[in-house]
PDB file of C-alpha atoms in Angstrom:
ATOM      1  CA  LEU A   1     115.713  91.423  95.158  1.00 90.00           C
ATOM      2  CA  ALA A   2     112.605  92.334  97.115  1.00 86.00           C
ATOM      3  CA  SER A   3     110.926  91.592 100.416  1.00 87.00           C
ATOM      4  CA  ALA A   4     107.327  92.126 101.484  1.00 82.00           C
ATOM      5  CA  SER A   5     104.914  90.872 104.129  1.00 82.00           C
ATOM      6  CA  ILE A   6     103.943  87.692 102.274  1.00 89.00           C
ATOM      7  CA  ALA A   7     107.083  86.604 100.406  1.00 92.00           C
ATOM      8  CA  GLN A   8     110.686  87.254  99.421  1.00 94.00           C
ATOM      9  CA  VAL A   9     111.936  87.453  95.826  1.00 95.00           C
ATOM     10  CA  HIS A  10     115.355  86.060  94.896  1.00 97.00           C
ATOM     11  CA  ALA A  11     117.336  86.046  91.637  1.00 97.00           C
ATOM     12  CA  ALA A  12     118.451  82.733  90.133  1.00 97.00           C
ATOM     13  CA  ARG A  13     119.580  81.135  86.888  1.00 97.00           C
ATOM     14  CA  LEU A  14     118.227  77.910  85.397  1.00 96.00           C
ATOM     15  CA  LEU A  15     120.611  75.232  84.173  1.00 95.00           C
ATOM     16  CA  ASP A  16     119.926  76.328  80.583  1.00 94.00           C
ATOM     17  CA  GLY A  17     121.131  79.842  81.458  1.00 95.00           C
ATOM     18  CA  ARG A  18     117.779  81.648  81.624  1.00 95.00           C
ATOM     19  CA  GLU A  19     117.467  84.336  84.306  1.00 97.00           C
ATOM     20  CA  VAL A  20     114.534  83.834  86.674  1.00 97.00           C
ATOM     21  CA  ILE A  21     113.098  85.127  89.903  1.00 96.00           C
ATOM     22  CA  VAL A  22     112.142  82.792  92.742  1.00 97.00           C
ATOM     23  CA  LYS A  23     109.309  84.032  94.946  1.00 96.00           C
ATOM     24  CA  VAL A  24     109.173  82.199  98.288  1.00 97.00           C
ATOM     25  CA  VAL A  25     106.321  82.484 100.805  1.00 95.00           C
ATOM     26  CA  ARG A  26     107.507  83.256 104.319  1.00 92.00           C
ATOM     27  CA  PRO A  27     107.459  80.206 106.646  1.00 90.00           C
ATOM     28  CA  ASN A  28     104.667  79.758 109.230  1.00 88.00           C
ATOM     29  CA  LEU A  29     102.777  82.714 107.761  1.00 89.00           C
ATOM     30  CA  ARG A  30      99.408  80.935 107.507  1.00 89.00           C
ATOM     31  CA  GLN A  31      99.188  80.421 111.284  1.00 90.00           C
ATOM     32  CA  THR A  32      99.869  84.107 111.949  1.00 91.00           C
ATOM     33  CA  ILE A  33      97.288  85.210 109.398  1.00 92.00           C
ATOM     34  CA  ASP A  34      94.658  82.796 110.783  1.00 93.00           C
ATOM     35  CA  GLN A  35      95.164  84.202 114.289  1.00 94.00           C
ATOM     36  CA  ASP A  36      94.859  87.794 113.091  1.00 94.00           C
ATOM     37  CA  ILE A  37      91.761  87.028 110.989  1.00 96.00           C
ATOM     38  CA  ARG A  38      90.034  85.360 113.967  1.00 96.00           C
ATOM     39  CA  LEU A  39      90.690  88.497 116.026  1.00 97.00           C
ATOM     40  CA  MET A  40      89.288  90.695 113.229  1.00 96.00           C
ATOM     41  CA  TYR A  41      86.098  88.579 113.089  1.00 96.00           C
ATOM     42  CA  LEU A  42      85.676  88.985 116.859  1.00 96.00           C
ATOM     43  CA  LEU A  43      86.018  92.760 116.556  1.00 95.00           C
ATOM     44  CA  ALA A  44      83.657  92.877 113.565  1.00 94.00           C
ATOM     45  CA  ASP A  45      81.054  90.867 115.469  1.00 93.00           C
ATOM     46  CA  ALA A  46      81.349  93.221 118.459  1.00 93.00           C
ATOM     47  CA  VAL A  47      80.887  96.260 116.225  1.00 92.00           C
ATOM     48  CA  GLU A  48      77.760  94.745 114.634  1.00 90.00           C
ATOM     49  CA  ARG A  49      76.236  93.817 118.013  1.00 90.00           C
ATOM     50  CA  LEU A  50      77.163  96.830 120.122  1.00 90.00           C
ATOM     51  CA  TRP A  51      77.037  99.806 117.726  1.00 87.00           C
ATOM     52  CA  PRO A  52      73.660 100.726 116.187  1.00 83.00           C
ATOM     53  CA  ARG A  53      75.226 101.608 112.833  1.00 84.00           C
ATOM     54  CA  GLY A  54      77.624  98.681 112.871  1.00 81.00           C
ATOM     55  CA  ARG A  55      75.315  96.257 111.081  1.00 80.00           C
ATOM     56  CA  ARG A  56      74.836  98.682 108.191  1.00 82.00           C
ATOM     57  CA  LEU A  57      78.614  98.823 107.662  1.00 84.00           C
ATOM     58  CA  ASN A  58      78.863  95.007 107.397  1.00 87.00           C
ATOM     59  CA  PRO A  59      82.352  94.722 108.940  1.00 92.00           C
ATOM     60  CA  SER A  60      82.156  90.893 108.880  1.00 93.00           C
ATOM     61  CA  ILE A  61      81.780  90.979 105.092  1.00 92.00           C
ATOM     62  CA  VAL A  62      84.797  93.295 104.870  1.00 92.00           C
ATOM     63  CA  VAL A  63      86.875  90.881 106.969  1.00 95.00           C
ATOM     64  CA  ALA A  64      85.724  87.921 104.809  1.00 95.00           C
ATOM     65  CA  GLU A  65      86.858  89.736 101.648  1.00 91.00           C
ATOM     66  CA  PHE A  66      90.168  90.602 103.286  1.00 90.00           C
ATOM     67  CA  GLU A  67      90.637  86.967 104.333  1.00 93.00           C
ATOM     68  CA  LYS A  68      89.925  85.647 100.832  1.00 90.00           C
ATOM     69  CA  THR A  69      92.377  88.068  99.214  1.00 87.00           C
ATOM     70  CA  LEU A  70      95.122  87.263 101.724  1.00 88.00           C
ATOM     71  CA  LEU A  71      94.754  83.497 101.391  1.00 89.00           C
ATOM     72  CA  ASP A  72      94.748  83.773  97.593  1.00 87.00           C
ATOM     73  CA  GLU A  73      98.023  85.686  97.813  1.00 88.00           C
ATOM     74  CA  LEU A  74      99.598  82.846  99.795  1.00 91.00           C
ATOM     75  CA  ASP A  75      99.002  80.352  96.965  1.00 93.00           C
ATOM     76  CA  MET A  76     101.818  80.602  94.425  1.00 95.00           C
ATOM     77  CA  MET A  77     100.071  78.118  92.110  1.00 96.00           C
ATOM     78  CA  ARG A  78      97.135  80.516  91.887  1.00 95.00           C
ATOM     79  CA  GLU A  79      99.472  83.436  91.199  1.00 95.00           C
ATOM     80  CA  ALA A  80     101.237  81.384  88.510  1.00 97.00           C
ATOM     81  CA  ALA A  81      97.861  80.619  86.889  1.00 96.00           C
ATOM     82  CA  ASN A  82      96.936  84.327  86.988  1.00 96.00           C
ATOM     83  CA  CYS A  83     100.205  85.237  85.291  1.00 96.00           C
ATOM     84  CA  SER A  84      99.810  82.570  82.628  1.00 97.00           C
ATOM     85  CA  GLN A  85      96.250  83.682  81.850  1.00 96.00           C
ATOM     86  CA  LEU A  86      97.335  87.314  81.489  1.00 96.00           C
ATOM     87  CA  ARG A  87     100.272  86.227  79.303  1.00 96.00           C
ATOM     88  CA  ARG A  88      97.872  84.367  76.990  1.00 96.00           C
ATOM     89  CA  ASN A  89      95.554  87.379  76.822  1.00 95.00           C
ATOM     90  CA  PHE A  90      98.414  89.633  75.662  1.00 95.00           C
ATOM     91  CA  ALA A  91     100.470  87.130  73.681  1.00 94.00           C
ATOM     92  CA  ASP A  92     100.244  89.250  70.513  1.00 91.00           C
ATOM     93  CA  SER A  93     100.579  92.662  72.156  1.00 92.00           C
ATOM     94  CA  ASP A  94     103.416  95.009  71.241  1.00 90.00           C
ATOM     95  CA  ARG A  95     102.532  97.219  74.229  1.00 92.00           C
ATOM     96  CA  MET A  96     102.701  94.792  77.126  1.00 94.00           C
ATOM     97  CA  TYR A  97     104.955  91.873  78.041  1.00 95.00           C
ATOM     98  CA  VAL A  98     103.938  89.360  80.703  1.00 96.00           C
ATOM     99  CA  PRO A  99     106.741  87.109  82.011  1.00 96.00           C
ATOM    100  CA  GLU A 100     106.699  83.346  81.529  1.00 97.00           C
ATOM    101  CA  VAL A 101     106.014  80.973  84.434  1.00 98.00           C
ATOM    102  CA  PHE A 102     108.242  77.906  84.806  1.00 97.00           C
ATOM    103  CA  TRP A 103     105.687  75.375  86.003  1.00 97.00           C
ATOM    104  CA  ASP A 104     108.165  72.532  86.546  1.00 96.00           C
ATOM    105  CA  PHE A 105     109.691  74.450  89.458  1.00 97.00           C
ATOM    106  CA  THR A 106     106.552  76.128  90.828  1.00 97.00           C
ATOM    107  CA  ARG A 107     104.798  74.862  93.959  1.00 96.00           C
ATOM    108  CA  GLU A 108     102.159  76.147  96.369  1.00 94.00           C
ATOM    109  CA  ASN A 109     104.780  78.132  98.302  1.00 95.00           C
ATOM    110  CA  VAL A 110     107.369  78.794  95.547  1.00 97.00           C
ATOM    111  CA  LEU A 111     106.919  80.603  92.226  1.00 97.00           C
ATOM    112  CA  VAL A 112     109.612  80.567  89.525  1.00 98.00           C
ATOM    113  CA  MET A 113     109.122  83.116  86.779  1.00 97.00           C
ATOM    114  CA  GLU A 114     111.100  84.721  83.964  1.00 97.00           C
ATOM    115  CA  ARG A 115     113.053  87.740  85.159  1.00 96.00           C
ATOM    116  CA  VAL A 116     112.252  90.967  83.330  1.00 92.00           C
ATOM    117  CA  SER A 117     114.629  93.931  83.390  1.00 87.00           C
ATOM    118  CA  GLY A 118     113.318  97.404  82.832  1.00 91.00           C
ATOM    119  CA  LEU A 119     112.721 100.796  84.383  1.00 93.00           C
ATOM    120  CA  HIS A 120     110.314 101.305  87.257  1.00 91.00           C
ATOM    121  CA  ILE A 121     107.246 103.244  86.168  1.00 91.00           C
ATOM    122  CA  SER A 122     108.036 105.771  88.933  1.00 91.00           C
ATOM    123  CA  ASP A 123     111.546 106.488  87.558  1.00 92.00           C
ATOM    124  CA  VAL A 124     110.454 109.517  85.545  1.00 92.00           C
ATOM    125  CA  ALA A 125     114.015 110.818  85.057  1.00 93.00           C
ATOM    126  CA  GLY A 126     115.207 107.397  83.880  1.00 93.00           C
ATOM    127  CA  LEU A 127     112.294 107.089  81.452  1.00 93.00           C
ATOM    128  CA  ALA A 128     113.098 110.536  80.035  1.00 91.00           C
ATOM    129  CA  ARG A 129     116.790 109.620  79.637  1.00 92.00           C
ATOM    130  CA  ALA A 130     115.731 106.499  77.757  1.00 90.00           C
ATOM    131  CA  GLY A 131     113.896 108.725  75.277  1.00 90.00           C
ATOM    132  CA  ILE A 132     110.429 107.494  76.272  1.00 91.00           C
ATOM    133  CA  ASP A 133     107.533 109.859  75.503  1.00 91.00           C
ATOM    134  CA  LEU A 134     105.770 110.108  78.868  1.00 92.00           C
ATOM    135  CA  LYS A 135     102.502 111.476  77.435  1.00 93.00           C
ATOM    136  CA  SER A 136     102.315 108.625  74.950  1.00 92.00           C
ATOM    137  CA  LEU A 137     103.210 106.141  77.693  1.00 92.00           C
ATOM    138  CA  ALA A 138     100.386 107.422  79.900  1.00 92.00           C
ATOM    139  CA  GLU A 139      97.896 107.125  77.036  1.00 93.00           C
ATOM    140  CA  GLN A 140      99.062 103.563  76.336  1.00 92.00           C
ATOM    141  CA  GLY A 141      98.705 102.693  80.010  1.00 91.00           C
ATOM    142  CA  VAL A 142      95.090 103.862  80.120  1.00 90.00           C
ATOM    143  CA  GLU A 143      94.302 102.032  76.879  1.00 92.00           C
ATOM    144  CA  LEU A 144      95.897  98.826  78.167  1.00 91.00           C
ATOM    145  CA  PHE A 145      93.950  98.941  81.413  1.00 88.00           C
ATOM    146  CA  PHE A 146      90.652  99.374  79.608  1.00 86.00           C
ATOM    147  CA  THR A 147      91.628  96.494  77.306  1.00 89.00           C
ATOM    148  CA  HIS A 148      92.094  94.346  80.430  1.00 88.00           C
ATOM    149  CA  VAL A 149      88.721  95.364  81.782  1.00 86.00           C
ATOM    150  CA  SER A 150      86.563  95.664  78.656  1.00 85.00           C
ATOM    151  CA  ARG A 151      87.952  92.960  76.380  1.00 89.00           C
ATOM    152  CA  ASP A 152      89.175  90.282  78.796  1.00 90.00           C
ATOM    153  CA  HIS A 153      87.253  91.106  82.004  1.00 90.00           C
ATOM    154  CA  PHE A 154      90.385  89.938  83.838  1.00 92.00           C
ATOM    155  CA  PHE A 155      92.853  92.486  85.143  1.00 91.00           C
ATOM    156  CA  HIS A 156      95.769  93.178  87.454  1.00 91.00           C
ATOM    157  CA  ALA A 157      94.218  94.578  90.636  1.00 89.00           C
ATOM    158  CA  ASP A 158      97.407  95.554  92.489  1.00 88.00           C
ATOM    159  CA  VAL A 159      99.072  98.017  90.132  1.00 86.00           C
ATOM    160  CA  HIS A 160     101.582 100.260  91.898  1.00 87.00           C
ATOM    161  CA  PRO A 161     105.129 101.453  91.032  1.00 87.00           C
ATOM    162  CA  GLY A 162     106.762  98.382  92.575  1.00 85.00           C
ATOM    163  CA  ASN A 163     104.726  96.059  90.353  1.00 89.00           C
ATOM    164  CA  LEU A 164     105.158  97.734  86.983  1.00 92.00           C
ATOM    165  CA  PHE A 165     108.249  98.010  84.778  1.00 94.00           C
ATOM    166  CA  ILE A 166     108.781  99.677  81.427  1.00 95.00           C
ATOM    167  CA  LEU A 167     110.877  97.793  78.876  1.00 93.00           C
ATOM    168  CA  PRO A 168     112.672 100.343  76.637  1.00 87.00           C
ATOM    169  CA  SER A 169     112.105 100.178  72.894  1.00 84.00           C
ATOM    170  CA  GLU A 170     114.353  97.868  70.905  1.00 79.00           C
ATOM    171  CA  GLY A 171     114.502  96.641  67.329  1.00 74.00           C
ATOM    172  CA  GLY A 172     111.836  99.089  66.214  1.00 76.00           C
ATOM    173  CA  ARG A 173     109.456  97.862  68.915  1.00 81.00           C
ATOM    174  CA  PRO A 174     107.843 100.573  71.100  1.00 86.00           C
ATOM    175  CA  PRO A 175     108.330 100.641  74.891  1.00 91.00           C
ATOM    176  CA  ARG A 176     106.305  97.950  76.636  1.00 94.00           C
ATOM    177  CA  PHE A 177     104.659  97.658  80.032  1.00 95.00           C
ATOM    178  CA  ALA A 178     105.805  94.629  82.039  1.00 95.00           C
ATOM    179  CA  PRO A 179     103.667  93.885  85.121  1.00 94.00           C
ATOM    180  CA  VAL A 180     104.854  91.599  87.917  1.00 92.00           C
ATOM    181  CA  ASP A 181     103.265  90.189  91.113  1.00 91.00           C
ATOM    182  CA  PHE A 182      99.976  88.587  90.081  1.00 93.00           C
ATOM    183  CA  GLY A 183      98.696  87.656  93.531  1.00 89.00           C
ATOM    184  CA  ILE A 184      95.677  89.987  93.353  1.00 89.00           C
ATOM    185  CA  MET A 185      93.681  89.932  90.126  1.00 92.00           C
ATOM    186  CA  GLY A 186      90.179  91.137  89.348  1.00 89.00           C
ATOM    187  CA  SER A 187      87.488  89.665  87.127  1.00 90.00           C
ATOM    188  CA  LEU A 188      84.136  91.011  86.010  1.00 89.00           C
ATOM    189  CA  SER A 189      80.803  89.220  85.781  1.00 89.00           C
ATOM    190  CA  GLU A 190      78.306  90.122  83.052  1.00 87.00           C
ATOM    191  CA  PHE A 191      76.449  92.231  85.646  1.00 88.00           C
ATOM    192  CA  ASP A 192      79.681  94.104  86.477  1.00 88.00           C
ATOM    193  CA  GLN A 193      80.435  94.676  82.799  1.00 87.00           C
ATOM    194  CA  ARG A 194      76.994  96.151  82.129  1.00 88.00           C
ATOM    195  CA  TYR A 195      77.185  98.280  85.280  1.00 89.00           C
ATOM    196  CA  LEU A 196      80.532  99.763  84.214  1.00 87.00           C
ATOM    197  CA  ALA A 197      79.377 100.368  80.642  1.00 88.00           C
ATOM    198  CA  GLU A 198      76.233 102.164  81.789  1.00 93.00           C
ATOM    199  CA  ASN A 199      78.268 104.167  84.315  1.00 92.00           C
ATOM    200  CA  PHE A 200      80.686 105.366  81.639  1.00 88.00           C
ATOM    201  CA  SER A 201      77.787 106.261  79.378  1.00 93.00           C
ATOM    202  CA  ALA A 202      76.080 108.232  82.142  1.00 94.00           C
ATOM    203  CA  PHE A 203      79.315 110.074  83.035  1.00 93.00           C
ATOM    204  CA  LEU A 204      79.989 110.985  79.408  1.00 93.00           C
ATOM    205  CA  ASN A 205      76.414 112.267  79.071  1.00 94.00           C
ATOM    206  CA  ARG A 206      76.755 114.097  82.415  1.00 95.00           C
ATOM    207  CA  ASP A 207      73.680 112.263  83.655  1.00 95.00           C
ATOM    208  CA  TYR A 208      74.716 112.215  87.301  1.00 94.00           C
ATOM    209  CA  ARG A 209      71.287 111.177  88.527  1.00 94.00           C
ATOM    210  CA  ARG A 210      71.700 107.974  86.483  1.00 94.00           C
ATOM    211  CA  VAL A 211      75.174 107.476  87.994  1.00 93.00           C
ATOM    212  CA  ALA A 212      73.611 107.639  91.468  1.00 94.00           C
ATOM    213  CA  GLU A 213      70.809 105.249  90.430  1.00 93.00           C
ATOM    214  CA  LEU A 214      73.354 102.755  89.060  1.00 91.00           C
ATOM    215  CA  HIS A 215      75.291 102.822  92.332  1.00 89.00           C
ATOM    216  CA  GLY A 216      72.070 101.965  94.168  1.00 88.00           C
ATOM    217  CA  GLU A 217      71.139  99.210  91.694  1.00 86.00           C
ATOM    218  CA  SER A 218      74.606  97.660  92.002  1.00 82.00           C
ATOM    219  CA  GLY A 219      73.979  96.809  95.663  1.00 74.00           C
TER     220      GLY A 219
END
């Protein structure tokens, strides 16, 4: 169904008839990534030592963050846990549907998850043909994202058209967002939460000096 740098996604059916997707990590990928990361650390170290401004840019810290994110994406058990946590957070939502993980079949390099069928968020013509109010959908999307961030402090950090479907309304239920691919998630500490809240307050009050001060205080 899909193919990217880290994994391939295949369609399958369980013995009980349920439709699923099987996400399989590409073989021998870890060795390739480790080699590339080592090269990036060498380059970052050279920049910090040989360029006067290099140390201020902290390229080694950037590479470390990149490495952590990549290695997290390789672990399908971690992605399955991310999906399950998000599903619990929105279990009672009529605006978002998170697919179920089938843990019995999931391993470190294989993820088996409920298959969702809907319209890609980028298919504007298809959404219009399905009678979906695009303005309302956009408002719901913003509200959902802020619910992720402000209520749960745990959110999908890789939202793009390939990772977001819209399930058309049925049985009186409004259209629902259905995210997929939970390899990159974000979470907020109490410090982050306060920083964001104060930033929003300063923006709404047009206190741009305070916005600048908050950026400095955040480190």
